[in-house]
Tab-separated table of C-alpha atoms in Angstrom:
chain	number	residue	atom	x	y	z
A	16	SER	CA	115.449	93.252	84.334
A	17	ALA	CA	113.732	90.205	82.895
A	18	ARG	CA	110.433	90.771	81.153
A	19	LEU	CA	108.147	88.520	79.232
A	20	ASP	CA	108.254	88.770	75.443
A	21	MET	CA	105.023	90.466	74.511
A	22	ASN	CA	105.412	90.368	70.732
A	23	GLY	CA	105.343	94.035	69.878
A	24	TYR	CA	103.590	95.228	73.028
A	25	ILE	CA	104.924	97.370	75.848
A	26	THR	CA	103.629	97.806	79.378
A	27	SER	CA	101.930	100.956	80.642
A	28	GLN	CA	105.115	101.718	82.603
A	29	GLU	CA	107.165	101.558	79.401
A	30	ALA	CA	104.628	103.729	77.535
A	31	ALA	CA	104.707	106.243	80.381
A	32	ASP	CA	108.502	106.442	80.211
A	33	LYS	CA	108.415	106.725	76.406
A	34	TRP	CA	105.743	109.477	76.317
A	35	GLY	CA	106.898	111.359	79.431
A	36	ILE	CA	103.653	110.976	81.361
A	37	THR	CA	102.698	109.007	84.495
A	38	VAL	CA	101.655	105.370	84.517
A	39	ARG	CA	98.307	106.496	85.925
A	40	GLN	CA	97.764	108.775	82.920
A	41	VAL	CA	98.530	105.878	80.561
A	42	GLN	CA	96.037	103.637	82.400
A	43	ILE	CA	93.359	106.314	82.168
A	44	LEU	CA	94.000	106.758	78.435
A	45	CYS	CA	93.700	102.981	77.988
A	46	LYS	CA	90.490	102.853	79.979
A	47	ASP	CA	89.023	105.716	77.971
A	48	GLN	CA	89.972	103.870	74.749
A	49	ARG	CA	92.282	106.685	73.668
A	50	ILE	CA	95.196	104.399	72.774
A	51	ALA	CA	94.647	102.319	69.620
A	52	GLY	CA	95.202	98.632	70.177
A	53	ALA	CA	95.704	98.798	73.954
A	54	GLU	CA	94.488	95.626	75.697
A	55	ARG	CA	94.035	94.649	79.281
A	56	MET	CA	95.906	91.548	80.378
A	57	GLY	CA	94.813	90.680	83.897
A	58	LYS	CA	95.717	93.685	86.019
A	59	ILE	CA	97.966	95.397	83.507
A	60	TRP	CA	97.445	97.195	80.225
A	61	VAL	CA	99.598	96.332	77.241
A	62	ILE	CA	100.083	98.831	74.437
A	63	PRO	CA	101.345	98.258	70.900
A	64	GLU	CA	104.925	99.510	70.904
A	65	ASP	CA	104.281	101.634	67.807
A	66	ALA	CA	101.086	103.186	69.173
A	67	PRO	CA	101.205	106.982	68.904
A	68	LYS	CA	100.888	109.042	72.052
A	69	PRO	CA	97.284	110.256	72.197
A	70	THR	CA	96.881	113.946	71.637
A	71	ARG	CA	95.200	116.081	74.253
A	72	ASN	CA	91.793	116.563	72.702
A	73	LYS	CA	89.925	117.040	75.932
A	74	ALA	CA	89.542	120.653	76.893
A	75	LYS	CA	90.676	120.283	80.473
A	76	THR	CA	93.883	121.508	82.038
A	77	THR	CA	95.938	118.917	83.835
A	78	LYS	CA	97.880	121.323	86.003
A	79	VAL	CA	95.868	123.255	88.505
A	80	ALA	CA	97.538	126.197	90.187
A	81	LEU	CA	97.187	125.953	93.928
A	82	GLY	CA	96.902	129.586	95.091
């Protein structure tokens, strides 16, 4: 698949694949300024390809058991 050369940046989709989380989670992390160097380009977020995956430092559980 053709993609534009982003000079060391990856898309939120690529970051999601790399980190094993959903694109939505990546977008939320970007919006909350949890990913160093992430920038918004129009409708998409771009992330430095060497950016570390943010650690879970918020004390909330992501999986809720539905009884």
